PDB file of C-alpha atoms in Angstrom:
ATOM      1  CA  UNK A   1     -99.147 139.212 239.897  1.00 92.00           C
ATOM      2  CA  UNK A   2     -95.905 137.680 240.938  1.00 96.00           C
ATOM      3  CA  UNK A   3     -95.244 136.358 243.990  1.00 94.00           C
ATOM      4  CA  UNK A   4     -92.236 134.063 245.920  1.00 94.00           C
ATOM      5  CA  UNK A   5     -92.757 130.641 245.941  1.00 94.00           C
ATOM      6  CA  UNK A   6     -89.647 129.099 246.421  1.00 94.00           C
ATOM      7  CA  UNK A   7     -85.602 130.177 247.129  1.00 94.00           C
ATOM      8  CA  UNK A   8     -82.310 128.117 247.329  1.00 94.00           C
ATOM      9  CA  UNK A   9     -79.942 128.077 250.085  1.00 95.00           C
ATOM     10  CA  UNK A  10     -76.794 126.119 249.439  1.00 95.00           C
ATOM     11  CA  UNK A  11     -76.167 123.543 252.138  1.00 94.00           C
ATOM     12  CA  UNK A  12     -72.897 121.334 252.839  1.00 92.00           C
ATOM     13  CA  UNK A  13     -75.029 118.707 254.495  1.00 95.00           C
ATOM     14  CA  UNK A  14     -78.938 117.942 253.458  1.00 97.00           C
ATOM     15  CA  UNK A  15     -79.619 115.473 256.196  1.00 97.00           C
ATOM     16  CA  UNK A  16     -78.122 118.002 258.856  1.00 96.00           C
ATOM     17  CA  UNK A  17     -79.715 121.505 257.286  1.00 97.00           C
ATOM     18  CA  UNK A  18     -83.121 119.282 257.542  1.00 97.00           C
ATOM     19  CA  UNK A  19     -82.557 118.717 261.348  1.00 95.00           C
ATOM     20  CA  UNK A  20     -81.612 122.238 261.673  1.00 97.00           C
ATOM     21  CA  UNK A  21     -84.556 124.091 259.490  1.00 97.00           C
ATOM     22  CA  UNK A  22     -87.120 121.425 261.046  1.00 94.00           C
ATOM     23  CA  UNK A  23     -86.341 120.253 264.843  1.00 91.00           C
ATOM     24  CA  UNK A  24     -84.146 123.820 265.707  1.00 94.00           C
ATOM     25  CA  UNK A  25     -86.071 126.508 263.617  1.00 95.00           C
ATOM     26  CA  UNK A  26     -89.643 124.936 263.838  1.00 92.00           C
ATOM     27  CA  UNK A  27     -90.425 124.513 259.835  1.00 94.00           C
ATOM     28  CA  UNK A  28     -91.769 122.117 258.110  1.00 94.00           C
ATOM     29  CA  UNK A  29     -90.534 119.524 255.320  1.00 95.00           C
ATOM     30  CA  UNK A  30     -92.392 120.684 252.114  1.00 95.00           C
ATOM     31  CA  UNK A  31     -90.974 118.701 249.924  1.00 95.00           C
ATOM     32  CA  UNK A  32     -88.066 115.536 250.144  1.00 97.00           C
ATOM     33  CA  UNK A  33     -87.561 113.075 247.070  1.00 96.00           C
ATOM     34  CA  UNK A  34     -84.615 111.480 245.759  1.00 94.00           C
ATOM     35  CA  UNK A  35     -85.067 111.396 242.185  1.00 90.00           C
ATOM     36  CA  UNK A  36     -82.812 107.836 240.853  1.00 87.00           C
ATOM     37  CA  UNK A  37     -83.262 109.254 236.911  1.00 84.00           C
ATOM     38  CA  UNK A  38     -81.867 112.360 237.810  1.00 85.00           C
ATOM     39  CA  UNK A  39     -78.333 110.931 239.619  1.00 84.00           C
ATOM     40  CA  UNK A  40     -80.456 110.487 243.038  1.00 88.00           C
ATOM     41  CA  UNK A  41     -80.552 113.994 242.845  1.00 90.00           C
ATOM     42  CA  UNK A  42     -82.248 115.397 245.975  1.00 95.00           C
ATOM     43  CA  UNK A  43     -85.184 117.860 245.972  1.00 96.00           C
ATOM     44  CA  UNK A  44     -85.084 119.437 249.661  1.00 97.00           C
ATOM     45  CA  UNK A  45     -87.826 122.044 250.740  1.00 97.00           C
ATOM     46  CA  UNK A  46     -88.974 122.982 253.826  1.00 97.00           C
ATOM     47  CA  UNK A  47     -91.023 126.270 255.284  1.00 96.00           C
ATOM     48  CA  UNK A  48     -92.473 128.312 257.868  1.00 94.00           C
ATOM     49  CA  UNK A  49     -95.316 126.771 259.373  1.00 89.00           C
ATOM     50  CA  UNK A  50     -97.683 129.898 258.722  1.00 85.00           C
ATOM     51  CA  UNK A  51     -97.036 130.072 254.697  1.00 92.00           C
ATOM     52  CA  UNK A  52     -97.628 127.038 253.387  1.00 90.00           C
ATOM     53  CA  UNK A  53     -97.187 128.585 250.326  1.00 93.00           C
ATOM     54  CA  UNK A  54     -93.323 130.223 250.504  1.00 95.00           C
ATOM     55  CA  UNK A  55     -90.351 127.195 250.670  1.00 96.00           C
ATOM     56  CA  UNK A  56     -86.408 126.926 250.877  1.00 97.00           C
ATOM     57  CA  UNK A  57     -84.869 124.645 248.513  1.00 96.00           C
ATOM     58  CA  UNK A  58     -81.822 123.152 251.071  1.00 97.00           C
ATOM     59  CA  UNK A  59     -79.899 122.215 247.828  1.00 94.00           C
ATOM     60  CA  UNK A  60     -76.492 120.351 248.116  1.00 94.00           C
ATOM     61  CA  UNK A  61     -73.790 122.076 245.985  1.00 92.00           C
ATOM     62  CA  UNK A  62     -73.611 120.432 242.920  1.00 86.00           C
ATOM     63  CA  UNK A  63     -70.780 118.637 240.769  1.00 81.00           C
ATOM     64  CA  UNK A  64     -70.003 118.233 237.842  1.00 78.00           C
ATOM     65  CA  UNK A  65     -72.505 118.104 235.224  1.00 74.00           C
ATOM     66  CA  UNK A  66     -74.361 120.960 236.926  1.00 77.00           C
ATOM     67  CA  UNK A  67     -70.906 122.925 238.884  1.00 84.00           C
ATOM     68  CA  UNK A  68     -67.558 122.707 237.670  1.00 88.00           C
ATOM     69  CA  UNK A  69     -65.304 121.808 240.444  1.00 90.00           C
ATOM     70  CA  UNK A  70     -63.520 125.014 240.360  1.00 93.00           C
ATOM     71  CA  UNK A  71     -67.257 126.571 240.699  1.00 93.00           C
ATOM     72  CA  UNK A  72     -68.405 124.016 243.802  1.00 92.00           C
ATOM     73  CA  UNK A  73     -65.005 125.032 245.082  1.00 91.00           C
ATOM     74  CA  UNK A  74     -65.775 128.507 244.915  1.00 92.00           C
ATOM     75  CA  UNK A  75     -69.322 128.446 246.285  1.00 92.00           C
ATOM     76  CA  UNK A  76     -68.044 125.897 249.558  1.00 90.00           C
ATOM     77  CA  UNK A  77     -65.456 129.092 250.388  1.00 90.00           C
ATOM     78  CA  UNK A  78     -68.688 131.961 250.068  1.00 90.00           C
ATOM     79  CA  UNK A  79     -70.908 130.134 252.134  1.00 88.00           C
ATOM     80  CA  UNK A  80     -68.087 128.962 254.673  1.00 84.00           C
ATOM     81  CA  UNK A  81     -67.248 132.598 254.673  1.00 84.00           C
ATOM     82  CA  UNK A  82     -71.180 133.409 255.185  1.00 84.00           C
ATOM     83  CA  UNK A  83     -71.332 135.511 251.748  1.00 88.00           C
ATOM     84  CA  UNK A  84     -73.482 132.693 250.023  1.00 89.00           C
ATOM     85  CA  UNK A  85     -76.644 134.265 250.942  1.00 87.00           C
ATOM     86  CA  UNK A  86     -79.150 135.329 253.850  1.00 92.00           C
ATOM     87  CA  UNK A  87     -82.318 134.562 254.681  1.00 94.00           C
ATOM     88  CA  UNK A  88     -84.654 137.386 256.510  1.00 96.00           C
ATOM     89  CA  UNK A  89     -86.623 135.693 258.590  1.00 97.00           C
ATOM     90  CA  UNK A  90     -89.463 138.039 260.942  1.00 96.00           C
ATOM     91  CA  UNK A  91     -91.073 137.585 264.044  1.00 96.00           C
ATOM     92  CA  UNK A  92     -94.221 138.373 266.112  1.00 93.00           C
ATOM     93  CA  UNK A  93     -91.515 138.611 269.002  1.00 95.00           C
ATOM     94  CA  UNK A  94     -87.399 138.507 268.614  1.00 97.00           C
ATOM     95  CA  UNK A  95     -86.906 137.855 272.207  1.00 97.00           C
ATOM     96  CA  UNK A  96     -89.587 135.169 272.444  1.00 94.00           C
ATOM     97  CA  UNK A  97     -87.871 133.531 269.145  1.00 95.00           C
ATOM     98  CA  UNK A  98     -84.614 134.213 270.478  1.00 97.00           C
ATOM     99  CA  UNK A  99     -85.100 131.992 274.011  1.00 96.00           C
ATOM    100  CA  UNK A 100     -87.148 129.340 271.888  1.00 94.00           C
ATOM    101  CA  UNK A 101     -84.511 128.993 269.590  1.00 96.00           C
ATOM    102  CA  UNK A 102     -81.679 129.089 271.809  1.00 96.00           C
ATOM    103  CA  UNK A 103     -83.300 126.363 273.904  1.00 94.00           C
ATOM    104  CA  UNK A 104     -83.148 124.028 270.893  1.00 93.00           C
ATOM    105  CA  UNK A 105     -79.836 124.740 270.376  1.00 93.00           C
ATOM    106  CA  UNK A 106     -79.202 127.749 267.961  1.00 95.00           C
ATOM    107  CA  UNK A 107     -76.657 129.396 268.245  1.00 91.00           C
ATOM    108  CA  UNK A 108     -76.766 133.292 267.643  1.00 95.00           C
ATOM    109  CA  UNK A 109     -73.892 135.431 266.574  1.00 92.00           C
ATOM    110  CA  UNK A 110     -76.138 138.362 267.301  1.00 93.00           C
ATOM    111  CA  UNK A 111     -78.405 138.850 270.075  1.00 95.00           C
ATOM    112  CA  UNK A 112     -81.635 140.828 269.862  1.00 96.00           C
ATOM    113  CA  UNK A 113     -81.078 144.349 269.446  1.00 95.00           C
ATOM    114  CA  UNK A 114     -82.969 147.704 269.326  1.00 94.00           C
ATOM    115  CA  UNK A 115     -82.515 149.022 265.634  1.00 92.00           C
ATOM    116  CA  UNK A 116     -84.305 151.654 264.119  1.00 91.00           C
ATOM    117  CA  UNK A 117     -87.041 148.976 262.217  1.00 93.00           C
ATOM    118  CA  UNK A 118     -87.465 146.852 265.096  1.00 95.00           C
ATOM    119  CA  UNK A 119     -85.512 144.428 266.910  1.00 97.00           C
ATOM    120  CA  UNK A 120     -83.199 142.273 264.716  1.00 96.00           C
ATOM    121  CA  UNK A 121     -80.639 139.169 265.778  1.00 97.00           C
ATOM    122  CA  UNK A 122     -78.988 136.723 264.049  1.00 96.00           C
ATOM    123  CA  UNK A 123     -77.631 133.265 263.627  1.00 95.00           C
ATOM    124  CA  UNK A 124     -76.030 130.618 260.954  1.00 94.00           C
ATOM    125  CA  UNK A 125     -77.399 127.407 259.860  1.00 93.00           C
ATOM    126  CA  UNK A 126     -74.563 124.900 260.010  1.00 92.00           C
ATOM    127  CA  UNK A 127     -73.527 125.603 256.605  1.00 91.00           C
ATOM    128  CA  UNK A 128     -72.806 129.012 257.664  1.00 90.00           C
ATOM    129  CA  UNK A 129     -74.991 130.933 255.636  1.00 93.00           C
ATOM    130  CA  UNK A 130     -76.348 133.836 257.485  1.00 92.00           C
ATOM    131  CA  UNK A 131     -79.986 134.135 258.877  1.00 95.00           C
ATOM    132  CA  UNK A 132     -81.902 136.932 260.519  1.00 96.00           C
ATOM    133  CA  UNK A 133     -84.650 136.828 262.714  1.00 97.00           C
ATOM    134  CA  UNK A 134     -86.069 140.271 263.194  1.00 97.00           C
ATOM    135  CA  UNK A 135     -89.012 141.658 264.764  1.00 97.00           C
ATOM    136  CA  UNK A 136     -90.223 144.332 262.535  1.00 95.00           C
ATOM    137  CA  UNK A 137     -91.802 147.496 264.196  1.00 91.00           C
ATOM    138  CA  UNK A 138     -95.180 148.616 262.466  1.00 84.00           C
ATOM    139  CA  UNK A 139     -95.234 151.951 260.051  1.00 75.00           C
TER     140      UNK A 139
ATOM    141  CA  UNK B   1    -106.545 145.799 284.514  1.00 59.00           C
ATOM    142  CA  UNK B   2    -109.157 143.561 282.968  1.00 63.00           C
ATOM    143  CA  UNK B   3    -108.605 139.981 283.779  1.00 65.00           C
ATOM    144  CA  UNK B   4    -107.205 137.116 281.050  1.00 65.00           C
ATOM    145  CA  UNK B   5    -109.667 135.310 279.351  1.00 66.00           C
ATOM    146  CA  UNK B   6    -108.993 131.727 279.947  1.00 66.00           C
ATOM    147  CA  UNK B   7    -108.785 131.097 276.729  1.00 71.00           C
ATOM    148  CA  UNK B   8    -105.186 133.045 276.416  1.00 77.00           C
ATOM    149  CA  UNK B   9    -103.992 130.448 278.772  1.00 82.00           C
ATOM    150  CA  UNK B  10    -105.268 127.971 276.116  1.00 89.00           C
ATOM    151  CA  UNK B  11    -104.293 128.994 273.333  1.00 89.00           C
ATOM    152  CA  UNK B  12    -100.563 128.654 274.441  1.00 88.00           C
ATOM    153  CA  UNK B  13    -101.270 124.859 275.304  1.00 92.00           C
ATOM    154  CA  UNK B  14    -103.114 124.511 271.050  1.00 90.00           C
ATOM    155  CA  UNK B  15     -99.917 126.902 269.656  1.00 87.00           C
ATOM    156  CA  UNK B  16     -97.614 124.436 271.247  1.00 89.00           C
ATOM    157  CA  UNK B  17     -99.070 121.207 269.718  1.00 91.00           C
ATOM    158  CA  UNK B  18     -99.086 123.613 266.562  1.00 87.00           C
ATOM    159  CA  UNK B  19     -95.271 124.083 266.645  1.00 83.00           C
ATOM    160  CA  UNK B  20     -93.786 121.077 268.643  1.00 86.00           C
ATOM    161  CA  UNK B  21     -95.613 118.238 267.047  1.00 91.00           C
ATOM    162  CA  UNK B  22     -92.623 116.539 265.917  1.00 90.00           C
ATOM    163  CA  UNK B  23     -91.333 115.923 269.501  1.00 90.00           C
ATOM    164  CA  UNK B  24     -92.416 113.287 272.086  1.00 90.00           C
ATOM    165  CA  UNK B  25     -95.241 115.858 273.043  1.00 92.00           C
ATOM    166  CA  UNK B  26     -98.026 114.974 275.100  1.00 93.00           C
ATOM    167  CA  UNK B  27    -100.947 116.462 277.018  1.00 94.00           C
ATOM    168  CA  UNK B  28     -99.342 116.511 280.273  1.00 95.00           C
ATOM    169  CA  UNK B  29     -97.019 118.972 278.215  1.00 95.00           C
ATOM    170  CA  UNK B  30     -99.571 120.729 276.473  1.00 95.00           C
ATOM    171  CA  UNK B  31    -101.487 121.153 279.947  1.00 95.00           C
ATOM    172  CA  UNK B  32     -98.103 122.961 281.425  1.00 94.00           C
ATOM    173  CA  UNK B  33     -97.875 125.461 278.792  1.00 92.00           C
ATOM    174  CA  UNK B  34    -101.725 126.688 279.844  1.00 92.00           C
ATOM    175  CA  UNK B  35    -100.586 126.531 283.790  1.00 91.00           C
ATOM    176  CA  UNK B  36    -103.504 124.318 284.628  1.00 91.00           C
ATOM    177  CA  UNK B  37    -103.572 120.497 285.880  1.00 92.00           C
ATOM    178  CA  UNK B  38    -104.348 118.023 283.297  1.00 91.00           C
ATOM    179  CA  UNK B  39    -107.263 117.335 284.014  1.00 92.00           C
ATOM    180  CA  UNK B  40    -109.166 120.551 284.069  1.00 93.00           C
ATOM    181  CA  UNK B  41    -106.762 121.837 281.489  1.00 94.00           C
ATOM    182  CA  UNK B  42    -108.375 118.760 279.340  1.00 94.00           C
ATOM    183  CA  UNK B  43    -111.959 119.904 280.240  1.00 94.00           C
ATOM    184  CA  UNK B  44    -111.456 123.514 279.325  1.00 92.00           C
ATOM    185  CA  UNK B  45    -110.032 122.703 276.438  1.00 93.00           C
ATOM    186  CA  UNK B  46    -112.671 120.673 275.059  1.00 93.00           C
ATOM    187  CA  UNK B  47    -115.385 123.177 276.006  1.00 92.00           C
ATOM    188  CA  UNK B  48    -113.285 126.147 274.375  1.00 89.00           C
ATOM    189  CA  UNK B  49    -112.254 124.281 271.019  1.00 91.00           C
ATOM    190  CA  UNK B  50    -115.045 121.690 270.491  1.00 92.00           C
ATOM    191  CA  UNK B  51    -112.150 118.515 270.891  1.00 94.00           C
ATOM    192  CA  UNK B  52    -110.108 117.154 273.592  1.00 95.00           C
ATOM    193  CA  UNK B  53    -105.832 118.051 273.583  1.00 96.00           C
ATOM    194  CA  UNK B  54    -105.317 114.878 272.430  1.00 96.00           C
ATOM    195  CA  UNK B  55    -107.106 115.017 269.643  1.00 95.00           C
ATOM    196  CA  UNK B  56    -105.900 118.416 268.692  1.00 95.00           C
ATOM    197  CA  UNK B  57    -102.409 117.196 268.718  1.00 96.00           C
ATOM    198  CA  UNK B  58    -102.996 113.702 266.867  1.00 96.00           C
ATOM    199  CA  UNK B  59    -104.710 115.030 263.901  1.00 95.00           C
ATOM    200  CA  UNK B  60    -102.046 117.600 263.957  1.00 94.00           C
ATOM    201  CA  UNK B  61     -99.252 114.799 263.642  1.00 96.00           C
ATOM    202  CA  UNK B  62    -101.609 113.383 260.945  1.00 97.00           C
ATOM    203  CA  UNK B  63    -102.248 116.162 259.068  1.00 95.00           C
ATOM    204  CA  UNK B  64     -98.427 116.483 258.680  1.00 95.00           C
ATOM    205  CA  UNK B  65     -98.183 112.645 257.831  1.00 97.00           C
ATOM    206  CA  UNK B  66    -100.202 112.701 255.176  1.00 97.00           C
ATOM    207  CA  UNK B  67     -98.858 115.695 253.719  1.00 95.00           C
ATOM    208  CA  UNK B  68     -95.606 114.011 254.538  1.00 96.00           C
ATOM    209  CA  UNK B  69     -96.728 111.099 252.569  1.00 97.00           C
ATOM    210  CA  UNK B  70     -97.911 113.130 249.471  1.00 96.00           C
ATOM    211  CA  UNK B  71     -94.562 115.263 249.027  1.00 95.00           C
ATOM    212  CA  UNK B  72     -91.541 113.200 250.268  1.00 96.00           C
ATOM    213  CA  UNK B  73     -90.193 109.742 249.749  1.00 95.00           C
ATOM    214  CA  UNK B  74     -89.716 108.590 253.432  1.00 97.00           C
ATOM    215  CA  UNK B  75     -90.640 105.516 254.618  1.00 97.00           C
ATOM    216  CA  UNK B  76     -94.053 105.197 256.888  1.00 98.00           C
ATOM    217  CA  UNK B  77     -91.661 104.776 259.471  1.00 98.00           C
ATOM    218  CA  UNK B  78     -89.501 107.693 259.614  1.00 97.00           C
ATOM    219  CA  UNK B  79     -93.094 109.427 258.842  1.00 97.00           C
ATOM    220  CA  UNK B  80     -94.263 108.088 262.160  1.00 98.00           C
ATOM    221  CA  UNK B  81     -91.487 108.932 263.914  1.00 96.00           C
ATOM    222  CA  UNK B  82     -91.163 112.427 262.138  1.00 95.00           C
ATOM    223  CA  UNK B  83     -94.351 113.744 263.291  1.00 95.00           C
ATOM    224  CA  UNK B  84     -93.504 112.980 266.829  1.00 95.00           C
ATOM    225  CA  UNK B  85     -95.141 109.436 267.704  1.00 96.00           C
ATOM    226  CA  UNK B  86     -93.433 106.806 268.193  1.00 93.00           C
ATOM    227  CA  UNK B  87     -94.935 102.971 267.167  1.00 96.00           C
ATOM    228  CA  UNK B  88     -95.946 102.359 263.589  1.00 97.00           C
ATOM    229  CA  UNK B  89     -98.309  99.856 264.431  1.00 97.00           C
ATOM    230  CA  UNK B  90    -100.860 102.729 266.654  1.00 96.00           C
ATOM    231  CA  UNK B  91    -100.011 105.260 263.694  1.00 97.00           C
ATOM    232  CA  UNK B  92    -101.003 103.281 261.353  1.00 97.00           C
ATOM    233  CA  UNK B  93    -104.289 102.626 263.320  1.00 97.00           C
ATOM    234  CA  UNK B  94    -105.117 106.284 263.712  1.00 97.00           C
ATOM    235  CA  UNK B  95    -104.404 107.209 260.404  1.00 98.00           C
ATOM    236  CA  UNK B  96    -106.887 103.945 259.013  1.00 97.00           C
ATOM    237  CA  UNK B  97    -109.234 105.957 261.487  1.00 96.00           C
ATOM    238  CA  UNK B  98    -108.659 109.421 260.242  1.00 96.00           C
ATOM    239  CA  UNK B  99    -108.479 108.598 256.605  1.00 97.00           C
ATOM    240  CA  UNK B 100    -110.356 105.361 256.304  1.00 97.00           C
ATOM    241  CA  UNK B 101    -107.094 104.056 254.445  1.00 97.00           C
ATOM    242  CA  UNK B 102    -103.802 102.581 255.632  1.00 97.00           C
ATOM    243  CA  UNK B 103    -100.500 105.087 255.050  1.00 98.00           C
ATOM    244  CA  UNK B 104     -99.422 103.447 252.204  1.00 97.00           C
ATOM    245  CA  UNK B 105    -102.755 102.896 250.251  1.00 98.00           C
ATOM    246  CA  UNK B 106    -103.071 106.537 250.851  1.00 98.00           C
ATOM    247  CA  UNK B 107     -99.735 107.311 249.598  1.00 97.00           C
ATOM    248  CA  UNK B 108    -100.614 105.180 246.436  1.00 97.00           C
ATOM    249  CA  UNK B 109    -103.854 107.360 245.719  1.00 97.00           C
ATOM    250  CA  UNK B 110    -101.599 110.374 244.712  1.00 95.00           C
ATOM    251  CA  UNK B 111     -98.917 110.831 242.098  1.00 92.00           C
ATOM    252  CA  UNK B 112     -95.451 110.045 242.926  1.00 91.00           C
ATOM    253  CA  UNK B 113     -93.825 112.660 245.163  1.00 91.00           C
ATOM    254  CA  UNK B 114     -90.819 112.905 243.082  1.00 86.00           C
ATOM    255  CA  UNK B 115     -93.139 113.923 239.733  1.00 85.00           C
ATOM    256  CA  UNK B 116     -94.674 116.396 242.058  1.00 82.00           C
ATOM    257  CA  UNK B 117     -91.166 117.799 243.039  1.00 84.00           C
ATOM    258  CA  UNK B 118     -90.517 121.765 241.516  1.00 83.00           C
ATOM    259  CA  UNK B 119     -87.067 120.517 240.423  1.00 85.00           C
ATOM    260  CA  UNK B 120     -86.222 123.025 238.232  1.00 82.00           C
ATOM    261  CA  UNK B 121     -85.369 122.386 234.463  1.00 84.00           C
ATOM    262  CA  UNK B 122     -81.839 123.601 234.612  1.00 80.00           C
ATOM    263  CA  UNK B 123     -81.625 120.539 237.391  1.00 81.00           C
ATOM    264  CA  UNK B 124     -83.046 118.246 235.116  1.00 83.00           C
ATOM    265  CA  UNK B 125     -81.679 119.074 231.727  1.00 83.00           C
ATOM    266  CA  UNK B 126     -78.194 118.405 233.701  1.00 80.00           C
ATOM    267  CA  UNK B 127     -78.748 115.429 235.493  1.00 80.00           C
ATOM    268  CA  UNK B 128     -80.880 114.015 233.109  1.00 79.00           C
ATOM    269  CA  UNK B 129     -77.904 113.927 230.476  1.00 77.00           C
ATOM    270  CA  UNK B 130     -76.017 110.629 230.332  1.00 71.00           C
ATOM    271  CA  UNK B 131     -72.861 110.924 232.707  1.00 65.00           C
ATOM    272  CA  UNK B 132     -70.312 108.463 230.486  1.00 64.00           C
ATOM    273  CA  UNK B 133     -69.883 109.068 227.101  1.00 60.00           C
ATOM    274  CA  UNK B 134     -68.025 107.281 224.728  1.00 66.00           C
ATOM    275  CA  UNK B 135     -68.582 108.310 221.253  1.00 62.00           C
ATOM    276  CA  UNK B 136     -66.404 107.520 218.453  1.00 64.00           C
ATOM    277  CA  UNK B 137     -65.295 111.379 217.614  1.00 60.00           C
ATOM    278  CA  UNK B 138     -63.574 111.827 221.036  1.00 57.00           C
ATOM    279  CA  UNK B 139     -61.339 108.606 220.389  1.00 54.00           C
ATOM    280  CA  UNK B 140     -60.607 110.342 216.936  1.00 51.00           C
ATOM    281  CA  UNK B 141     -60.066 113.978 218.717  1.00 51.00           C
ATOM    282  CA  UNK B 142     -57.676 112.296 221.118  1.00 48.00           C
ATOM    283  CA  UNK B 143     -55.973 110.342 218.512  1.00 46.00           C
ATOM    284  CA  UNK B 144     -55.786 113.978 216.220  1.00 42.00           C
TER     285      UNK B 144
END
């Protein structure tokens, strides 16, 4: 059987995606070493507090030897632009999630809204990449 | 309508410690989510989960600190203060208490967090290469 462990969002900022995923979403660190044989490479994971066994990898863009700079160039103007991946996140309750979340500070581009699978909103980590937060009705 | 069960009220007060651990939390806190005074709120806690608020929340703090310790490389300090207390020296007490061993000598019982890391091969057949390279075949390519 395969399952998800682990998935990569592209950050411009580890230290400030950690605030954000930790003190402003409510997950935890999973992981957070600095590996000095590797070019201090940084190996960034955190996840929802229920699922200890599903993480995000908050992974800088790389440089050269791992991105060309044309590449790191390319991937800075998707996520600016939002396109550099989403993350569907659910909840027991969208409006509950939504006032928690706005009280630490998130910002939502999309309010909770009737749709026809529940009640979905959204908002962007501070790397721009897009995150949902939906409350999924029952089939 | 049949009434609440007390322990709904509760429950808010334990899901709260649960999800807010990492900020200057206390019971007074705790007590205001479950709309009761602290010190009744402290007595019906106890007799509903077997262990005082206090408690509750300070082996949830260590709980994370030690898993804290196992997986990152962060300093006992900014584990302290990451889990939401906020003097080394009492952490360090309660977590001597908890796990009859001091932070670090627990920390030193497990494998290094970085060899424990998932970092992907791609990552490390990259970084691992050397980054300056002077071999004698670009000096004759450039001179070609």
């Amino acid at each position: 059987m395969i399952t998800i462990g682990t998935t990569q969002l592209w950050v411009h900022d580890q230290d400030e995606a950690l605030d954000f995923w930790t003190r402003k979403v409510g997950m935890e660190v999973r992981q957070d070493v600095t590996v000095p044989e590797l070019g201090n490479f940084r190996w960034l994971t955190v996840g929802p507090v229920g699922q200890p066994d599903i993480s995000i990898v908050l992974m800088a863009i790389p440089g050269p030897p791992l991105m060309d700079a044309e590449t790191t160039d390319q991937v800075r103007t998707l996520m600016a632009k939002g396109f550099a991946g989403t993350v569907f996140l659910v909840t027991e309750d969208c409006e509950a999630s939504y006032e928690e979340l706005s009280g630490r500070g998130v910002e939502f581009t999309e309010k909770p809204e009737e749709r026809p699978y529940g009640i979905d909103s959204g908002f962007r980590d501070p790397s721009g990449n897009s995150i949902r937060l939906t409350q999924v009705k029952p089939f | 309508m049949s009434p609440v069960p007390p322990a709904r009220y509760l429950i808010r007060a334990k899901d709260l410690a649960d999800s807010r651990y990492a900020e200057p939390l206390g019971v007074a806190d705790l007590a205001r989510a479950a709309r009761l005074s602290p010190a009744h709120f402290s007595r019906e806690f106890r007799r509903e989960f077997g262990e005082s608020p206090h408690q509750y929340l300070l082996t949830r703090r260590l709980e994370r600190a030690a898993a804290l310790l196992r997986r990152t490389d962060w300093t006992v300090a900014d584990i302290c203060f990451a889990v939401g207390l906020n003097s080394v020296g009492s952490f360090t007490t309660s977590f001597r208490r908890m796990f009859e061993v001091t932070p670090t000598a627990y920390r030193a019982a497990f494998p290094p967090a970085a060899a424990m890391a998932l970092v992907p091969g791609c990552v490390v057949r990259a970084y691992g290469r050397p980054q300056h390279r002077t071999f004698r075949e670009d000096s004759s390519t450039a001179g070609s």
